Coordinates of C-alpha atoms and ligand atoms in Angstrom, one line a residue:
M201 CA 13.2 -11.1 -25.9
D202 CA 9.9 -10.7 -27.7
Q203 CA 6.9 -12.8 -27.1
N204 CA 7.3 -15.1 -30.1
S205 CA 10.8 -16.1 -29.1
T206 CA 9.6 -16.9 -25.5
D207 CA 6.8 -19.0 -27.0
K208 CA 9.5 -20.8 -29.1
I209 CA 11.4 -21.7 -26.0
E210 CA 8.3 -23.1 -24.4
S211 CA 7.5 -25.2 -27.4
E212 CA 11.0 -26.7 -27.3
H213 CA 10.1 -28.1 -23.9
E214 CA 7.2 -30.5 -24.0
V215 CA 6.5 -29.6 -20.4
L216 CA 8.1 -26.8 -18.4
D217 CA 9.4 -27.6 -15.0
A218 CA 7.8 -24.6 -13.5
L219 CA 5.5 -21.8 -14.5
I220 CA 5.4 -18.8 -12.2
V221 CA 2.5 -16.3 -12.3
G222 CA 3.6 -12.8 -11.3
A223 CA 6.8 -10.8 -11.8
G224 CA 7.0 -9.1 -8.5
F225 CA 9.6 -9.8 -5.8
N226 CA 8.5 -13.4 -5.3
G227 CA 8.2 -14.4 -8.9
V228 CA 11.5 -12.8 -9.8
Y229 CA 13.4 -14.5 -7.0
Q230 CA 11.8 -17.8 -7.7
L231 CA 12.6 -17.6 -11.4
Y232 CA 16.2 -16.7 -10.7
R233 CA 16.8 -19.5 -8.2
L234 CA 15.0 -22.2 -10.1
R235 CA 16.9 -21.4 -13.2
E236 CA 20.1 -21.5 -11.3
E237 CA 19.2 -25.0 -10.1
G238 CA 18.8 -26.1 -13.7
Y239 CA 15.0 -26.1 -14.1
S240 CA 13.2 -24.9 -17.2
V241 CA 11.0 -22.0 -15.8
R242 CA 9.0 -19.1 -17.1
I243 CA 7.0 -16.2 -15.6
F244 CA 3.8 -15.0 -17.1
D245 CA 2.7 -11.5 -16.0
A246 CA -0.2 -9.3 -17.1
A247 CA 2.0 -6.2 -16.9
P248 CA 4.5 -5.1 -19.6
E249 CA 7.5 -5.0 -17.2
L250 CA 8.8 -6.4 -13.9
G251 CA 7.5 -4.9 -10.6
G252 CA 4.3 -6.6 -9.7
I253 CA 2.3 -4.4 -7.3
W254 CA 4.6 -1.5 -8.0
Y255 CA 3.8 -1.5 -11.7
W256 CA 0.0 -1.2 -11.1
N257 CA -0.1 1.0 -8.0
C258 CA 1.4 4.1 -9.7
Y259 CA -0.9 6.7 -8.0
P260 CA 0.5 10.0 -6.8
G261 CA 2.7 9.5 -3.7
A262 CA 3.0 5.6 -3.9
R263 CA 5.8 4.7 -1.6
V264 CA 6.8 1.6 0.3
D265 CA 6.2 1.3 4.1
S266 CA 9.1 -1.0 4.8
H267 CA 12.4 0.7 4.9
V268 CA 15.5 -0.4 3.1
P269 CA 17.5 -2.6 3.4
N270 CA 14.7 -4.7 4.7
Y271 CA 12.9 -4.1 1.4
E272 CA 15.4 -5.4 -1.1
F273 CA 17.0 -8.6 -2.2
S274 CA 20.0 -9.9 -0.2
L275 CA 21.8 -11.0 -3.4
E276 CA 25.2 -9.3 -3.4
E277 CA 25.3 -9.1 -7.2
V278 CA 22.2 -6.9 -7.0
W279 CA 22.9 -4.7 -3.9
K280 CA 26.6 -4.0 -4.4
D281 CA 26.1 -1.3 -7.1
W282 CA 22.6 -0.2 -6.2
N283 CA 22.1 2.9 -4.0
W284 CA 18.8 4.0 -2.7
T285 CA 18.1 7.7 -2.5
E286 CA 15.5 7.4 0.4
R287 CA 14.9 5.3 3.4
F288 CA 11.4 4.6 2.2
P289 CA 11.7 4.5 -1.6
S290 CA 9.0 5.7 -3.9
G291 CA 7.1 3.5 -6.3
E292 CA 9.1 5.0 -9.2
E293 CA 12.4 4.2 -7.5
L294 CA 11.2 0.6 -6.9
L295 CA 10.4 0.2 -10.6
A296 CA 14.0 1.5 -11.3
Y297 CA 15.3 -1.1 -8.8
F298 CA 13.4 -3.9 -10.7
R299 CA 15.1 -2.7 -13.9
H300 CA 18.4 -2.9 -12.2
V301 CA 17.6 -6.4 -10.9
D302 CA 16.7 -7.4 -14.4
Q303 CA 20.0 -6.1 -15.7
K304 CA 21.9 -8.1 -13.1
L305 CA 19.9 -11.3 -13.1
D306 CA 18.7 -11.3 -16.7
I307 CA 15.1 -12.1 -15.7
S308 CA 13.1 -10.7 -18.6
R309 CA 14.4 -13.2 -21.1
D310 CA 12.2 -15.8 -19.4
V311 CA 9.1 -13.7 -18.9
R312 CA 6.1 -13.5 -21.1
F313 CA 4.8 -10.0 -20.4
N314 CA 1.3 -8.7 -21.2
T315 CA 0.1 -12.2 -20.5
R316 CA -2.8 -12.7 -18.1
V317 CA -3.2 -16.2 -16.8
V318 CA -6.9 -17.1 -16.8
A319 CA -7.0 -20.8 -16.1
A320 CA -4.9 -23.6 -14.7
E321 CA -6.0 -27.2 -14.8
F322 CA -4.3 -30.2 -13.2
S323 CA -3.9 -33.4 -15.2
N324 CA -4.0 -36.6 -13.1
E325 CA -2.8 -38.6 -16.1
H326 CA 0.3 -36.5 -16.6
N327 CA 0.8 -35.0 -13.1
N328 CA 1.2 -31.6 -14.6
W329 CA -0.8 -28.4 -15.2
L330 CA -2.2 -26.9 -18.3
I331 CA -2.0 -23.1 -18.1
R332 CA -4.2 -20.9 -20.3
T333 CA -3.8 -17.2 -20.9
A334 CA -6.3 -14.5 -21.9
D335 CA -4.6 -14.3 -25.4
G336 CA -5.2 -18.0 -26.1
H337 CA -1.7 -19.2 -25.3
E338 CA -1.3 -22.6 -23.5
V339 CA 1.6 -24.2 -21.8
R340 CA 2.1 -27.4 -19.8
T341 CA 4.2 -27.3 -16.6
R342 CA 5.1 -29.8 -14.0
F343 CA 4.8 -27.2 -11.2
F344 CA 2.5 -24.3 -11.1
I345 CA 3.8 -21.5 -8.8
P346 CA 1.4 -18.6 -8.2
C347 CA 3.3 -15.5 -6.9
L348 CA 0.3 -13.3 -7.1
G349 CA 1.0 -11.0 -4.1
F350 CA -1.7 -10.2 -1.6
A351 CA -3.2 -7.3 -3.5
A352 CA -3.7 -8.7 -7.0
K353 CA -7.4 -7.9 -7.0
S354 CA -8.7 -4.4 -6.1
Y355 CA -11.9 -3.8 -4.2
T356 CA -14.3 -1.1 -5.3
P357 CA -17.4 -0.6 -3.2
D358 CA -20.8 -0.7 -4.9
L359 CA -21.6 3.0 -4.5
P360 CA -24.8 4.0 -6.3
G361 CA -24.1 6.1 -9.4
L362 CA -20.4 5.7 -9.3
E363 CA -20.2 5.0 -13.1
R364 CA -22.0 8.3 -13.7
F365 CA -19.2 10.5 -12.3
S366 CA -18.2 12.8 -15.2
G367 CA -14.5 13.4 -14.3
P368 CA -11.6 11.1 -14.0
C369 CA -12.3 8.4 -11.4
H370 CA -9.8 5.6 -10.7
H371 CA -9.0 3.0 -8.1
T372 CA -5.4 3.6 -6.8
A373 CA -4.4 0.1 -8.1
H374 CA -5.6 1.0 -11.7
W375 CA -4.1 4.5 -11.9
P376 CA -3.4 5.7 -15.4
K377 CA 0.3 5.5 -16.3
A378 CA 0.2 9.0 -17.8
G379 CA -0.9 10.4 -14.4
I380 CA -3.5 12.9 -13.5
D381 CA -2.6 16.5 -12.7
F382 CA -4.3 17.5 -9.5
T383 CA -3.2 21.2 -9.7
G384 CA -6.0 23.6 -9.1
K385 CA -8.6 20.8 -9.1
R386 CA -11.2 19.7 -6.6
I387 CA -10.1 16.2 -5.5
G388 CA -12.2 13.7 -3.6
V389 CA -10.5 10.7 -2.0
I390 CA -12.6 7.8 -0.6
G391 CA -10.6 5.7 1.8
T392 CA -7.9 6.5 4.4
G393 CA -5.8 3.3 4.3
A394 CA -2.1 3.4 3.2
S395 CA -3.1 4.3 -0.4
G396 CA -5.5 7.0 0.7
V397 CA -3.1 8.7 3.1
Q398 CA -0.4 8.8 0.4
V399 CA -2.7 10.3 -2.3
I400 CA -4.2 12.8 0.1
Q401 CA -0.7 14.1 1.1
E402 CA 0.0 14.7 -2.6
A403 CA -3.4 16.2 -3.5
A404 CA -3.3 18.6 -0.5
K405 CA -0.1 20.2 -1.9
V406 CA -1.5 21.3 -5.2
A407 CA -5.2 20.9 -5.4
A408 CA -7.7 23.7 -5.1
H409 CA -9.5 21.6 -2.6
T410 CA -9.2 18.1 -1.2
T411 CA -12.2 16.3 0.3
V412 CA -11.3 13.2 2.4
F413 CA -14.1 10.7 2.9
Q414 CA -13.1 8.8 6.0
R415 CA -15.1 5.8 7.3
T416 CA -12.8 4.5 10.0
P417 CA -9.9 6.6 11.3
M418 CA -6.5 5.3 10.3
F419 CA -3.8 5.1 13.0
A420 CA -1.1 6.5 10.8
L421 CA 2.5 6.5 12.2
P422 CA 5.3 9.0 11.3
M423 CA 7.4 7.6 8.5
Q424 CA 10.5 9.6 9.6
Q425 CA 11.6 9.6 6.0
R426 CA 15.2 10.5 5.2
R427 CA 17.2 11.0 2.1
Y428 CA 20.4 8.9 1.8
T429 CA 23.7 10.0 0.5
T430 CA 25.9 7.6 -1.5
Q431 CA 28.4 7.7 1.4
E432 CA 25.7 6.6 3.8
T433 CA 24.5 3.7 1.7
A434 CA 28.1 2.7 1.1
A435 CA 28.6 2.6 4.9
M436 CA 25.4 0.7 5.5
K437 CA 26.5 -1.9 2.9
R438 CA 29.4 -3.0 5.2
D439 CA 26.8 -4.5 7.4
Y440 CA 24.5 -5.9 4.8
P441 CA 25.5 -9.6 5.1
E442 CA 24.7 -9.5 8.8
I443 CA 21.6 -7.4 8.3
F444 CA 20.2 -9.8 5.8
R445 CA 21.1 -12.8 8.0
R446 CA 19.1 -11.3 10.8
R447 CA 16.3 -10.2 8.6
N448 CA 15.8 -13.6 7.1
N449 CA 15.8 -15.4 10.5
G450 CA 14.0 -12.9 12.6
N451 CA 10.7 -12.4 14.2
S452 CA 9.2 -10.0 11.8
S453 CA 11.2 -9.8 8.5
F454 CA 12.7 -6.5 9.7
Y455 CA 16.3 -6.9 11.0
D456 CA 15.9 -3.8 13.2
L457 CA 12.4 -4.3 14.7
V458 CA 12.9 -6.2 17.9
P459 CA 10.3 -5.6 20.6
E460 CA 11.1 -6.0 24.3
P461 CA 10.2 -9.5 25.3
R462 CA 8.4 -8.2 28.5
S463 CA 4.8 -7.0 28.6
A464 CA 4.2 -3.3 28.2
M465 CA 2.4 -3.6 31.6
E466 CA 5.5 -4.9 33.3
A467 CA 7.3 -1.7 32.5
S468 CA 6.7 1.4 34.7
A469 CA 4.8 4.3 33.2
Q470 CA 8.0 6.1 32.7
E471 CA 9.8 3.2 31.1
R472 CA 6.8 2.6 28.8
Q473 CA 6.8 6.2 27.7
A474 CA 10.5 6.1 26.9
V475 CA 10.2 2.9 24.8
F476 CA 7.2 4.4 22.9
E477 CA 8.9 7.7 22.4
D478 CA 12.1 6.0 21.1
A479 CA 10.1 3.9 18.6
W480 CA 8.2 7.0 17.5
Q481 CA 11.4 8.8 16.7
R482 CA 12.8 5.8 14.9
G483 CA 9.7 5.9 12.7
G484 CA 8.2 3.4 10.2
F485 CA 6.7 0.3 11.8
S486 CA 8.9 0.7 15.0
F487 CA 5.9 1.9 17.0
W488 CA 3.7 -1.0 15.7
A489 CA 6.2 -3.9 15.9
G490 CA 9.2 -2.7 17.8
T491 CA 8.1 -1.7 21.3
F492 CA 6.7 -4.5 23.6
A493 CA 6.0 -8.1 22.5
D494 CA 2.5 -8.2 23.7
I495 CA 1.0 -5.1 22.0
L496 CA -1.0 -7.2 19.7
Y497 CA -2.0 -9.7 22.4
N498 CA -2.8 -7.9 25.6
E499 CA -5.7 -5.4 25.7
D500 CA -4.1 -3.3 28.4
S501 CA -0.8 -3.0 26.6
N502 CA -2.6 -2.3 23.4
M503 CA -4.5 0.5 25.0
E504 CA -1.4 2.1 26.3
A505 CA 0.0 2.1 22.8
Y506 CA -3.2 3.6 21.5
R507 CA -3.3 6.4 24.1
F508 CA 0.3 7.3 23.3
W509 CA -0.5 7.4 19.5
R510 CA -3.8 9.3 20.2
D511 CA -2.2 12.0 22.3
K512 CA 0.6 12.6 19.9
T513 CA -1.8 12.8 17.0
R514 CA -4.4 15.1 18.6
A515 CA -1.7 17.6 19.4
R516 CA -1.1 18.0 15.7
V517 CA -4.7 19.0 14.8
K518 CA -5.9 22.4 15.8
D519 CA -9.7 21.9 15.7
P520 CA -10.7 19.6 18.7
V521 CA -13.8 18.3 16.8
L522 CA -11.6 17.2 13.9
A523 CA -9.0 15.9 16.3
E524 CA -11.7 13.6 17.8
K525 CA -12.6 12.3 14.4
L526 CA -9.1 11.6 13.4
A527 CA -7.9 10.2 16.7
P528 CA -10.9 9.4 18.8
T529 CA -10.8 9.1 22.6
E530 CA -11.8 5.5 22.4
P531 CA -10.3 3.4 19.6
P532 CA -12.7 1.9 17.0
H533 CA -10.5 -1.3 17.0
P534 CA -7.3 -2.3 18.9
F535 CA -4.2 -0.4 17.9
G536 CA -2.4 -2.2 15.1
S537 CA -5.1 -4.8 14.4
K538 CA -5.4 -2.9 11.1
R539 CA -2.2 -2.3 9.3
P540 CA -1.0 1.3 10.2
S541 CA -0.1 3.4 7.3
L542 CA 3.0 5.7 7.4
E543 CA 2.5 9.4 7.1
Q544 CA 4.5 12.5 6.3
G545 CA 2.7 15.5 7.7
Y546 CA -0.7 13.9 7.1
Y547 CA -2.5 15.2 10.3
E548 CA -1.3 18.8 9.8
L549 CA -3.0 18.8 6.4
F550 CA -6.3 19.0 8.2
N551 CA -5.4 22.4 9.6
Q552 CA -5.3 23.7 6.0
P553 CA -8.4 25.6 4.7
N554 CA -8.3 23.6 1.4
V555 CA -8.6 20.1 3.1
K556 CA -12.0 18.9 4.5
L557 CA -12.6 15.7 6.4
V558 CA -16.1 14.1 5.8
D559 CA -16.9 11.6 8.6
L560 CA -18.8 8.8 6.8
R561 CA -19.9 7.3 10.1
E562 CA -22.0 10.5 10.7
T563 CA -22.9 11.3 7.1
P564 CA -22.6 8.2 4.9
I565 CA -22.3 8.4 1.1
S566 CA -25.7 8.2 -0.4
A567 CA -24.8 8.4 -4.1
V568 CA -22.3 9.5 -6.6
D569 CA -23.6 11.8 -9.4
P570 CA -21.8 13.3 -12.4
Q571 CA -20.8 16.4 -10.4
G572 CA -19.5 14.6 -7.2
V573 CA -20.3 12.7 -4.1
Q574 CA -23.6 13.1 -2.2
C575 CA -23.6 12.4 1.5
A576 CA -26.5 12.4 3.9
D577 CA -26.3 16.1 4.6
E578 CA -24.3 17.7 1.8
S579 CA -23.1 17.3 -1.8
Y580 CA -19.4 17.7 -2.6
A581 CA -18.6 18.9 -6.1
L582 CA -15.4 17.3 -7.5
D583 CA -13.2 17.3 -10.6
V584 CA -11.4 14.0 -9.8
L585 CA -12.6 11.1 -7.6
V586 CA -9.9 8.7 -6.2
L587 CA -11.0 5.3 -4.9
A588 CA -8.5 4.3 -2.3
T589 CA -10.7 1.5 -1.2
G590 CA -8.3 -1.4 -0.9
F591 CA -8.1 -5.0 -2.0
D592 CA -9.8 -8.3 -1.9
A593 CA -6.6 -9.5 -0.2
G594 CA -5.0 -12.9 -0.4
T595 CA -7.7 -15.1 -1.9
G596 CA -9.0 -12.4 -4.4
G597 CA -6.0 -12.9 -6.7
F598 CA -6.6 -16.6 -6.8
A599 CA -10.3 -16.2 -7.6
Q600 CA -9.3 -14.3 -10.8
I601 CA -7.8 -17.5 -12.2
D602 CA -10.0 -20.6 -12.8
I603 CA -7.8 -23.1 -11.0
R604 CA -9.0 -26.7 -11.2
G605 CA -7.6 -29.6 -9.2
T606 CA -7.7 -33.4 -9.4
R607 CA -11.5 -33.7 -9.7
N608 CA -11.9 -30.6 -11.8
Q609 CA -12.9 -28.9 -8.6
S610 CA -12.4 -25.1 -8.4
L611 CA -10.0 -23.7 -5.9
T612 CA -12.3 -20.8 -5.1
E613 CA -15.2 -23.2 -4.3
T614 CA -12.9 -25.4 -2.3
W615 CA -12.0 -22.4 -0.1
A616 CA -15.7 -21.2 0.2
D617 CA -16.0 -22.8 3.7
G618 CA -12.5 -21.6 4.7
V619 CA -9.0 -21.4 3.3
K620 CA -7.2 -24.7 3.8
T621 CA -3.5 -25.0 3.0
H622 CA -0.5 -26.7 4.4
L623 CA 1.8 -24.0 5.5
G624 CA 0.4 -21.7 2.8
Y625 CA 2.3 -23.7 0.2
G626 CA 0.0 -26.5 -0.9
V627 CA -3.7 -27.3 -1.1
P628 CA -5.1 -30.8 -0.9
G629 CA -6.6 -31.8 -4.3
F630 CA -4.2 -29.4 -6.1
P631 CA -1.0 -31.3 -6.4
N632 CA 2.2 -29.6 -7.7
M633 CA 0.8 -26.1 -7.1
L634 CA 3.1 -24.4 -4.7
M635 CA 2.0 -20.9 -3.6
L636 CA 4.3 -18.1 -2.5
Y637 CA 3.2 -15.0 -0.5
G638 CA -0.3 -16.4 -0.5
P639 CA -3.0 -17.0 2.1
Q640 CA -2.0 -18.6 5.4
S641 CA 1.6 -17.7 5.1
P642 CA 3.2 -14.6 6.6
T643 CA 2.7 -12.5 3.4
A644 CA 1.2 -9.2 4.7
F645 CA 3.2 -9.5 7.9
C646 CA 6.4 -10.2 6.1
N647 CA 7.8 -7.7 3.5
G648 CA 7.9 -8.9 -0.1
P649 CA 11.7 -9.4 -0.7
T650 CA 12.2 -11.2 2.6
C651 CA 9.3 -13.5 2.1
A652 CA 10.5 -14.1 -1.5
E653 CA 13.7 -15.3 -0.2
V654 CA 12.7 -17.4 2.8
Q655 CA 9.6 -19.0 1.3
G656 CA 11.4 -19.1 -2.1
E657 CA 14.3 -21.1 -0.7
W658 CA 11.8 -23.6 0.9
V659 CA 10.2 -24.2 -2.6
V660 CA 13.6 -24.5 -4.3
S661 CA 14.7 -27.1 -1.7
C662 CA 11.4 -28.9 -2.0
L663 CA 11.7 -29.2 -5.8
N664 CA 15.3 -30.4 -5.5
H665 CA 14.2 -33.0 -3.0
L666 CA 11.5 -34.3 -5.4
R667 CA 14.1 -34.3 -8.2
D668 CA 16.6 -36.3 -6.1
E669 CA 13.8 -38.8 -5.2
G670 CA 12.7 -39.1 -8.8
A671 CA 9.2 -38.0 -7.6
V672 CA 6.8 -36.2 -9.9
R673 CA 4.0 -35.3 -7.6
I674 CA 3.6 -33.5 -4.3
E675 CA 0.2 -32.9 -2.6
A676 CA -0.7 -31.5 0.8
T677 CA -2.8 -34.0 2.9
D678 CA -6.2 -33.1 4.3
E679 CA -5.0 -33.7 7.8
A680 CA -2.1 -31.4 7.5
A681 CA -4.2 -28.6 5.9
S682 CA -6.9 -29.0 8.6
S683 CA -4.3 -28.8 11.3
W684 CA -2.8 -25.6 9.7
A685 CA -6.3 -24.1 9.4
Q686 CA -6.8 -24.8 13.1
H687 CA -3.4 -23.2 13.9
M688 CA -4.5 -20.1 12.0
L689 CA -7.7 -20.0 14.0
D690 CA -5.9 -20.4 17.3
I691 CA -3.6 -17.5 16.4
S692 CA -6.5 -15.4 15.4
E693 CA -8.2 -16.0 18.8
M694 CA -4.9 -15.5 20.7
T695 CA -4.2 -12.0 19.2
L696 CA -6.3 -8.9 18.9
L697 CA -6.3 -9.1 15.1
S698 CA -9.8 -10.6 14.9
R699 CA -11.3 -7.5 16.6
A700 CA -11.0 -5.4 13.5
Q701 CA -12.9 -5.2 10.2
S702 CA -9.6 -5.5 8.3
W703 CA -8.3 -7.0 5.1
Y704 CA -6.1 -9.3 7.2
M705 CA -9.4 -10.8 8.3
G706 CA -11.1 -10.7 4.9
A707 CA -13.6 -8.4 6.6
N708 CA -13.2 -5.4 4.3
V709 CA -15.1 -7.0 1.4
P710 CA -18.8 -7.4 2.0
G711 CA -19.8 -11.1 1.8
K712 CA -16.3 -12.4 2.1
R713 CA -15.7 -15.1 4.7
R714 CA -14.2 -13.7 7.9
E715 CA -11.0 -15.5 8.8
L716 CA -7.4 -14.6 9.5
L717 CA -5.8 -14.8 6.0
F718 CA -2.1 -14.2 6.9
H719 CA 0.2 -15.7 9.5
P720 CA 1.5 -12.9 11.9
G721 CA 4.4 -14.9 13.3
V722 CA 7.3 -15.0 10.9
R723 CA 9.5 -17.0 13.2
I724 CA 6.9 -19.6 14.1
Y725 CA 6.0 -19.9 10.5
L726 CA 9.7 -20.5 9.5
E727 CA 10.2 -23.1 12.2
N728 CA 7.1 -25.0 11.0
G729 CA 8.5 -24.9 7.4
R730 CA 11.9 -26.0 8.5
S731 CA 10.6 -28.9 10.5
C732 CA 8.3 -30.0 7.7
A733 CA 11.3 -30.1 5.3
E734 CA 13.5 -31.9 7.8
N735 CA 10.9 -34.6 8.2
G736 CA 10.8 -35.4 4.5
Y737 CA 8.1 -32.8 3.8
S738 CA 5.7 -34.1 6.4
G739 CA 2.1 -33.3 5.7
F740 CA 2.7 -33.7 1.9
Q741 CA 2.2 -36.9 0.0
I742 CA 5.1 -37.4 -2.5
S743 CA 5.0 -39.9 -5.3
Ligands
LIG37 O1 -6.5 -0.3 1.4 P1 -7.1 -0.4 2.9 P2 -5.1 0.4 1.0 N1 -17.0 3.6 1.9 O2 -8.0 -1.6 2.8 C1 -12.2 2.5 2.9 C2 -0.5 -2.0 1.2 N2 -0.1 -0.7 0.7 O3 -5.0 0.3 -0.5 O4 -11.4 1.2 7.2 C3 -16.1 4.3 2.4 O5 -6.1 -0.4 3.9 C4 -11.7 1.8 4.1 O6 -12.5 2.2 5.2 P3 -12.7 1.2 6.5 C5 -0.5 -2.0 2.7 O7 -0.2 -3.3 3.2 C6 1.1 -0.3 1.1 O8 -5.0 1.8 1.5 O9 -13.0 -0.2 5.9 N3 -14.8 3.9 2.6 C7 -10.3 2.2 4.2 O10 -10.1 3.5 4.8 C8 -1.9 -1.6 3.0 O11 -2.3 -1.8 4.3 C9 1.5 0.9 0.8 O12 -13.8 1.7 7.2 C10 -14.5 2.7 2.2 C11 -9.9 2.3 2.7 O13 -11.1 2.4 2.0 C12 -2.7 -2.4 1.9 O14 -1.9 -2.3 0.8 C13 0.7 1.8 0.0 C14 -15.5 1.8 1.7 C15 -9.2 1.0 2.3 O15 -8.0 0.9 2.9 C16 -4.0 -1.8 1.6 O16 -4.0 -0.4 1.6 C17 -0.5 1.3 -0.4 C18 -16.8 2.3 1.5 N4 -17.8 1.6 1.0 C19 -0.9 0.1 0.0 N5 -14.9 0.6 1.4 C20 2.8 1.4 1.3 O17 3.7 0.6 1.2 C21 -13.6 0.8 1.8 N6 -13.4 2.0 2.3 C22 2.9 2.6 2.0

């Protein structure tokens, strides 16, 4: 459906029931389910097609770090005739999956593509929201449902002279759709997070030379990627209903990541080694989230995991000086307190003569000039500069929209002294705004499709409850939001997460408030959501 006909549908309704922003996993599921329940609902998305993060992050090597079938919808009409080719699908395959989802669920007919939402303003008089887009379109909606994802706003450091670089220079989240051929070129990559590791792996295959600018070593884990045959996926599908049941009710949003309940320190050295080795062989996040329950809580257990990772990794790097830079004797932060990235031969690349690691802790970047990057001791001539420097996670996407509540107050200013939400869904002073996959919900600790379903069903039930009650307004109370903020603080202090300068903590962006932005306990989170709903949506005022 073209844009004009979508506008026509909107004008037929004086007020939409729900306007969703974002056509990634969360937005798509929400649209599908709300439409099924009889609501008038639309998605606005800045991209020209479905996919959310997967549309924008089309850099070389982009690939998901959550293996399927954890990373897909549990809807039978979608999975029954979709077959993945790999255990960890590529960005391209994920976009193809979204096209398949579209074909099955007929999502696009209710999406206004190429539409960036720039403002949302609550009307006390009408108990609804006025949404404005960059192209001057306006729509009124009873419920405003941001499904922005955690990485809607990229972060580029303020490097002196960056704009003067004469070759192609792109952030991984703004990669040109036409691609950039690395063959025979001198590639520089700043950043060694998940995006950096993936680009570096691709560059090192074909580039004349790859320079890796590393500030903090990444504790990357073996992906243990595998191709799937159609027979294998068909066999897996026999278990899908049970897999999805376990996934959507589990501790971690992965049906198959179940850590031992005992402490790593309760196991003998031999037992510990065996559990670590098994997780290592299983690959993916098994070694992060599927060994012992206290890895992210107990310093000693954490150090045991770190030592195992360090020794495995160092054995793969020939030069001991390089090995110390990539996998230092002492960890710069607790193991897993920054999200590990998944690698495929990453550490071996540093044995190649055409790959160089520049340790920015020893020789920081002083400037970028038209020819390349200057560090304290040396200049690196480059043809292409890749900025794999991450995201203003969680709150950044919200700050890109001028969201105004009951007193015309801005959401970003409201959160300046700390994010306050009730269960990550609602914010006091911003009635009828229900967030999915946002700050203070599991988000970055819960893969997209799982969260889309478990949080999505909570919102669907909530709107049905309001409809049944004849209510037109729902607003989180100050008390409930303060209590949830305290809960987030308690979790942050209980775990080792607060010890790292990570995007989980808002600590990767200079000047950003330091606080735990995402809830690391999927099960605890779901229990809280369930009890809130069972108690008539306690902590929300409904009228
Ligand atoms: O971003 P990051 P990302 N000078 O923030 C460095 C998801 N994702 O895009 O660690 C020099 O992790 C920074 O250094 P430091 C996934 O959840 C998933 O890679 O702050 N360097 C770091 O090395 C992931 O965790 C997939 O010292 C600077 C890097 O830039 C999340 O997105 C793929 C710097 C940023 O790493 C974010 O990953 C891609 C500076 N001034 C992304 N500023 C998969 O599914 C920053 N850095 C596999």
